[in-house]
Structures are given as C-alpha cells and as structure tokens.
Coordinates of C-alpha atoms in Angstrom, one line a residue:
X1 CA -4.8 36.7 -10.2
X2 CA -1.5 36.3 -8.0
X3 CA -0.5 32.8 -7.9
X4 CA 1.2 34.3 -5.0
X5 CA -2.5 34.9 -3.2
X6 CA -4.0 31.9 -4.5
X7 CA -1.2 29.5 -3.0
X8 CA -1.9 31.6 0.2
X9 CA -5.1 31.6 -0.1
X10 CA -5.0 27.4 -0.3
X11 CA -2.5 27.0 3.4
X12 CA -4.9 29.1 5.1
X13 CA -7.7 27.2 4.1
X14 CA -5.6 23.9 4.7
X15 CA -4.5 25.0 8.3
X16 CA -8.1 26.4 9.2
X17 CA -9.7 23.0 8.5
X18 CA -7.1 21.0 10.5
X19 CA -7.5 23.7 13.4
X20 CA -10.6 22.9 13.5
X21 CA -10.5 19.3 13.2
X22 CA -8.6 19.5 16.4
X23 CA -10.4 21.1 18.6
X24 CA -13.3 18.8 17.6
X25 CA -11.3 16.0 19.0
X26 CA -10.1 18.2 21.8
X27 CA -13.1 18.9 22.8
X28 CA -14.4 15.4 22.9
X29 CA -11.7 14.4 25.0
X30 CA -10.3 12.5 21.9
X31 CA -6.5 12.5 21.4
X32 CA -4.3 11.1 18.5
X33 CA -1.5 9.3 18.4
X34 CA 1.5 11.2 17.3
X35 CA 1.9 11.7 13.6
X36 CA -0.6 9.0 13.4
X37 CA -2.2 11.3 10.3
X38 CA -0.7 12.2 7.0
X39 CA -0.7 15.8 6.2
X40 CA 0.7 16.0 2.9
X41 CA 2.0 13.4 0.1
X42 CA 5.1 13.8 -1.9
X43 CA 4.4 12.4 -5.6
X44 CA 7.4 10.8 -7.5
X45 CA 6.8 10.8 -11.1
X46 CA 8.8 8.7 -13.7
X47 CA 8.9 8.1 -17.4
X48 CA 10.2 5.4 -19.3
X49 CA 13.3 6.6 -21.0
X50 CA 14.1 3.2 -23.5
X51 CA 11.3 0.7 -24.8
X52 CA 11.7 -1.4 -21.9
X53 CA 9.2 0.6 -19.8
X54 CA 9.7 1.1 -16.3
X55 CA 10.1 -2.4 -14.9
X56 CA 13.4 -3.1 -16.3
X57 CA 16.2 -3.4 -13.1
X58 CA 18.1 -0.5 -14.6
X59 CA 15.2 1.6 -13.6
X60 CA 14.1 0.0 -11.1
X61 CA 17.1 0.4 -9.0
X62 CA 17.0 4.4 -10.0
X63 CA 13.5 4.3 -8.7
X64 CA 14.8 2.9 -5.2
X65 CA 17.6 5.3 -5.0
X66 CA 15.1 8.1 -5.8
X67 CA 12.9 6.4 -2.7
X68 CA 16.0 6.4 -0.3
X69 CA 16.7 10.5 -0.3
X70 CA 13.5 10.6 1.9
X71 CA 13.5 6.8 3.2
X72 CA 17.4 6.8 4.2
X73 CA 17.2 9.9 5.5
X74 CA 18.2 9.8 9.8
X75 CA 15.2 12.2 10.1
X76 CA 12.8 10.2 8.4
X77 CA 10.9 8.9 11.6
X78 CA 10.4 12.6 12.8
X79 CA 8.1 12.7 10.1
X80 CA 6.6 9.9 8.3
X81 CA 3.6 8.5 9.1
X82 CA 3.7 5.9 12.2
X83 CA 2.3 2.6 12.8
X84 CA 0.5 2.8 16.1
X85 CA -1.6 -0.7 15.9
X86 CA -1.3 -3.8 15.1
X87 CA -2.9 -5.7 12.3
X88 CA -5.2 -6.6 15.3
X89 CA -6.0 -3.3 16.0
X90 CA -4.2 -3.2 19.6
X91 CA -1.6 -0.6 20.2
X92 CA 2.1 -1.3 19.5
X93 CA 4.0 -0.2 22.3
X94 CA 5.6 2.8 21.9
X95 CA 9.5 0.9 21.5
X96 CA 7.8 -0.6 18.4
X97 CA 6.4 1.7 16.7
X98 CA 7.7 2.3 13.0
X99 CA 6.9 4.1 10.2
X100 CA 4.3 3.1 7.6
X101 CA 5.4 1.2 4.5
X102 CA 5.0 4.0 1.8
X103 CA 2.5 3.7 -1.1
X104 CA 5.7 3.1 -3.8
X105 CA 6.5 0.6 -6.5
X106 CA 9.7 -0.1 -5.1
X107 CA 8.3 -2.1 -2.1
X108 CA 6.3 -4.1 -3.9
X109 CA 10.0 -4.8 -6.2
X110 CA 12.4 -4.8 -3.1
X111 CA 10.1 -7.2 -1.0
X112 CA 11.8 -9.0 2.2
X113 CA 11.5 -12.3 -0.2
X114 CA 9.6 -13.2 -3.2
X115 CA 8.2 -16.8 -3.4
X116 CA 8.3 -17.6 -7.3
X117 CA 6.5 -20.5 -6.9
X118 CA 3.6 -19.3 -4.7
X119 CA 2.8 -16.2 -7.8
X120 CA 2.8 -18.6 -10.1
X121 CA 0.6 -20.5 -8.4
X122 CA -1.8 -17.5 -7.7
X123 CA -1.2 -16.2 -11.3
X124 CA -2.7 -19.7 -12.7
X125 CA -5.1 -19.9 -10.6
X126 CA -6.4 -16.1 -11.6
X127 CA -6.2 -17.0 -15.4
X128 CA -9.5 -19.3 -14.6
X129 CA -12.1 -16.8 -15.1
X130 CA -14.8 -18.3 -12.6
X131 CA -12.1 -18.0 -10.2
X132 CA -12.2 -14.4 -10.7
X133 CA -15.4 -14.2 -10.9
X134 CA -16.4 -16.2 -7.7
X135 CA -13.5 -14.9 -6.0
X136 CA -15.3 -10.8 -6.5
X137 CA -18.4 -12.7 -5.9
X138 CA -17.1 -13.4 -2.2
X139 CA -15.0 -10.6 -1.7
X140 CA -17.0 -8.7 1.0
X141 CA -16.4 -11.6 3.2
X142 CA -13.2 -12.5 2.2
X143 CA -11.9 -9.3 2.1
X144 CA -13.7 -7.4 4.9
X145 CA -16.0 -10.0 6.9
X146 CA -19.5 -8.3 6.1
X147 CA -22.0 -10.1 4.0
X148 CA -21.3 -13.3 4.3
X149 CA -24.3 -15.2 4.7
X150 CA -25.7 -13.6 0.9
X151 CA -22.7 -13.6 -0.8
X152 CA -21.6 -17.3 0.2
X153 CA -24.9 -19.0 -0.1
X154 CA -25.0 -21.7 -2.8
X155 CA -21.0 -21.6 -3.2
X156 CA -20.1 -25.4 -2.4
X157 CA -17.4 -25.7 0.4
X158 CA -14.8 -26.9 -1.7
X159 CA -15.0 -23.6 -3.3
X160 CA -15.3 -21.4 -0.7
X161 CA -12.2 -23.1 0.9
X162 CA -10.5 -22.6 -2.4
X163 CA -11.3 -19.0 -2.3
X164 CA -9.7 -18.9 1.5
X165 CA -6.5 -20.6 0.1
X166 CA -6.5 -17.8 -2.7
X167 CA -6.6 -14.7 -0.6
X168 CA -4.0 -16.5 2.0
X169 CA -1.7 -17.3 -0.8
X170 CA -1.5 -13.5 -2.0
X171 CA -1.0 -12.0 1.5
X172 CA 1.7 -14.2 2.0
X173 CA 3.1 -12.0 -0.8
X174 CA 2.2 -9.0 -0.5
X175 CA 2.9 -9.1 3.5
X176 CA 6.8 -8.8 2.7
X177 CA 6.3 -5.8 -0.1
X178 CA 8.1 -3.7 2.5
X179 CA 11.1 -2.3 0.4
X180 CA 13.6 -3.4 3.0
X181 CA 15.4 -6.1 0.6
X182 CA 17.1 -6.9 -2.5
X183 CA 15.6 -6.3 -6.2
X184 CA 13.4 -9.7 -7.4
X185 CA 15.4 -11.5 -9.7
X186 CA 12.6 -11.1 -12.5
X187 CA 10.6 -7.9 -12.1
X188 CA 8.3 -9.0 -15.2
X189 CA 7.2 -12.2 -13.1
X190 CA 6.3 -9.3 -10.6
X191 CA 4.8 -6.9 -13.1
X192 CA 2.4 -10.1 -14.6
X193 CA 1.2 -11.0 -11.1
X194 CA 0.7 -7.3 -10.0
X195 CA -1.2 -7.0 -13.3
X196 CA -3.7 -10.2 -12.4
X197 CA -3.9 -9.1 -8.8
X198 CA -6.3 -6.2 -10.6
X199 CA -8.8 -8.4 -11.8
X200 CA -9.9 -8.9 -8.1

C-alpha cells in the first residue's frame, strides 16, 4: 500500500466525521464556543538519559523548556484549547477566557505554590490502607455527587468528615498544578505523593 493513500485516506475520514458532527449541531440550532473542542494532541515523549529517571531538576527543567516552544509561543491562544466555564459551569466572560492547562508533567512540577506540609499530610494519611479503601468506597459521592445515600450508609460521621477533609486537602494541591511558577524544591516529595494519589 501507499502510506501516502492511507495517511490520506485517514484526514478524509477525520474531516468527514467532524463535518458531520457540525451540521448535527447546526442543525439543532446548537453552537460551540470557539475552540472550545480539541482536534488533535501533540505527544511529548522523553527517556531517562542517567539513573536518576526523569524527575531529577536537570530534566525537569528540559521538560519545561520543551513545554514552552508551544506554551510561550505569542500564537498559542489562536489555538489551544479555551476555557469557556467556570468550575461552576457558568460562562466566563469572554475578557477571561484562557487556555486550558495542558495534560503535562511539568504543571504538576512548576505549580503556582507547593504546600510541603499539606502532601505530607495527605501522603500519611494515604499510607493507612482503610483510608484508601473507605476513601474508593465513597468516591462516587465525593468525587462526583451520585450515589450517596448507598455508598455512605453505615460510614460513621467522623469518617465521612475525614474523607471530606481528604479530598479538600488534595485539591488544594492540585488546584495550583498550572505550570505558571517556579520548579518545587524537591521533585521526589512530588513524585511520592503523585504516586499515592493513584491508589484513589
């Protein structure tokens, strides 16, 4: 086969099913916001090139530069994604609205701040397996409000307020991984709470 044809082949498809996507919504009268839906993805792959592995500063910072040929670019809001709502759900006006915080390691590295005492906190509290486990228990109502009523029956109060306190503590992390400030000053205190964020 051609590579050629096949490659082809693929856009045409791509653009046929957006085309028709649209005038689906056209025709229901439903229109979206500008570049309100991702296209396409760019993927950044890197490999460890000492025994350190990928979280050392070194390349971290290489990582962020990397980032910034796209992110620092003056164009960048003519075609990123955009942030039309608030965490609410009602629209930003248009003055306000930004681009999306990209899916990257670096924001989560180059947060706004990074409270050292608060992950360690939430990382001791997540080595106490029944905390894990009754967090996942409750997650559908923590996490996304459905489900309450069977997931939190027999969970004393205490608990469940303990739970609360949990999930607050870690988005008042994660809410600054937004790549906008300086490297943490110990990216393996980062790694080890990213790494027991997973058991959730």
């Amino acid at each position: 086969y051609d590579v050629r044809s096949k490659a082809y082949d693929s856009f045409r498809l791509a653009k046929e099913a957006v085309e028709d996507k649209r005038d689906l919504k056209e025709n229901a009268g439903v229109v979206d916001p500008r570049q309100s839906e991702a296209l396409d993805m760019v993927y950044w792959i890197y490999e460890a090139q000492t025994d350190g592995g990928m979280f050392t500063k070194k390349a971290l910072q290489d990582m962020k530069e990397a980032d910034d040929i796209m992110l620092a670019d003056k164009d960048w809001d003519q075609y990123c994604v955009l942030e039309h709502f608030n965490k609410d759900g009602s629209p930003k006006p248009e003055e306000n609205v930004t681009c999306k915080t990209p899916l990257s390691a670096t924001t989560i590295f180059f947060p706004e701040s990074w409270d050292s005492a608060l992950a360690t906190s939430v990382v001791d509290r997540l080595k106490n397996e029944e905390t894990v486990k009754l967090y996942n228990q409750m997650a559908p109502c923590l996490e996304h409000g459905v489900q309450c009523e069977a997931v939190m029956q027999g969970v004393p109060a205490e608990q469940q307020s303990a739970a609360e306190q949990l999930k607050a503590d870690i988005e008042a992390i994660t809410s600054k991984w937004t790549g906008s400030g300086e490297l943490v000053q110990d990216p393996q205190e980062v790694a080890l709470f990213c790494a027991y964020l997973k058991l959730l």
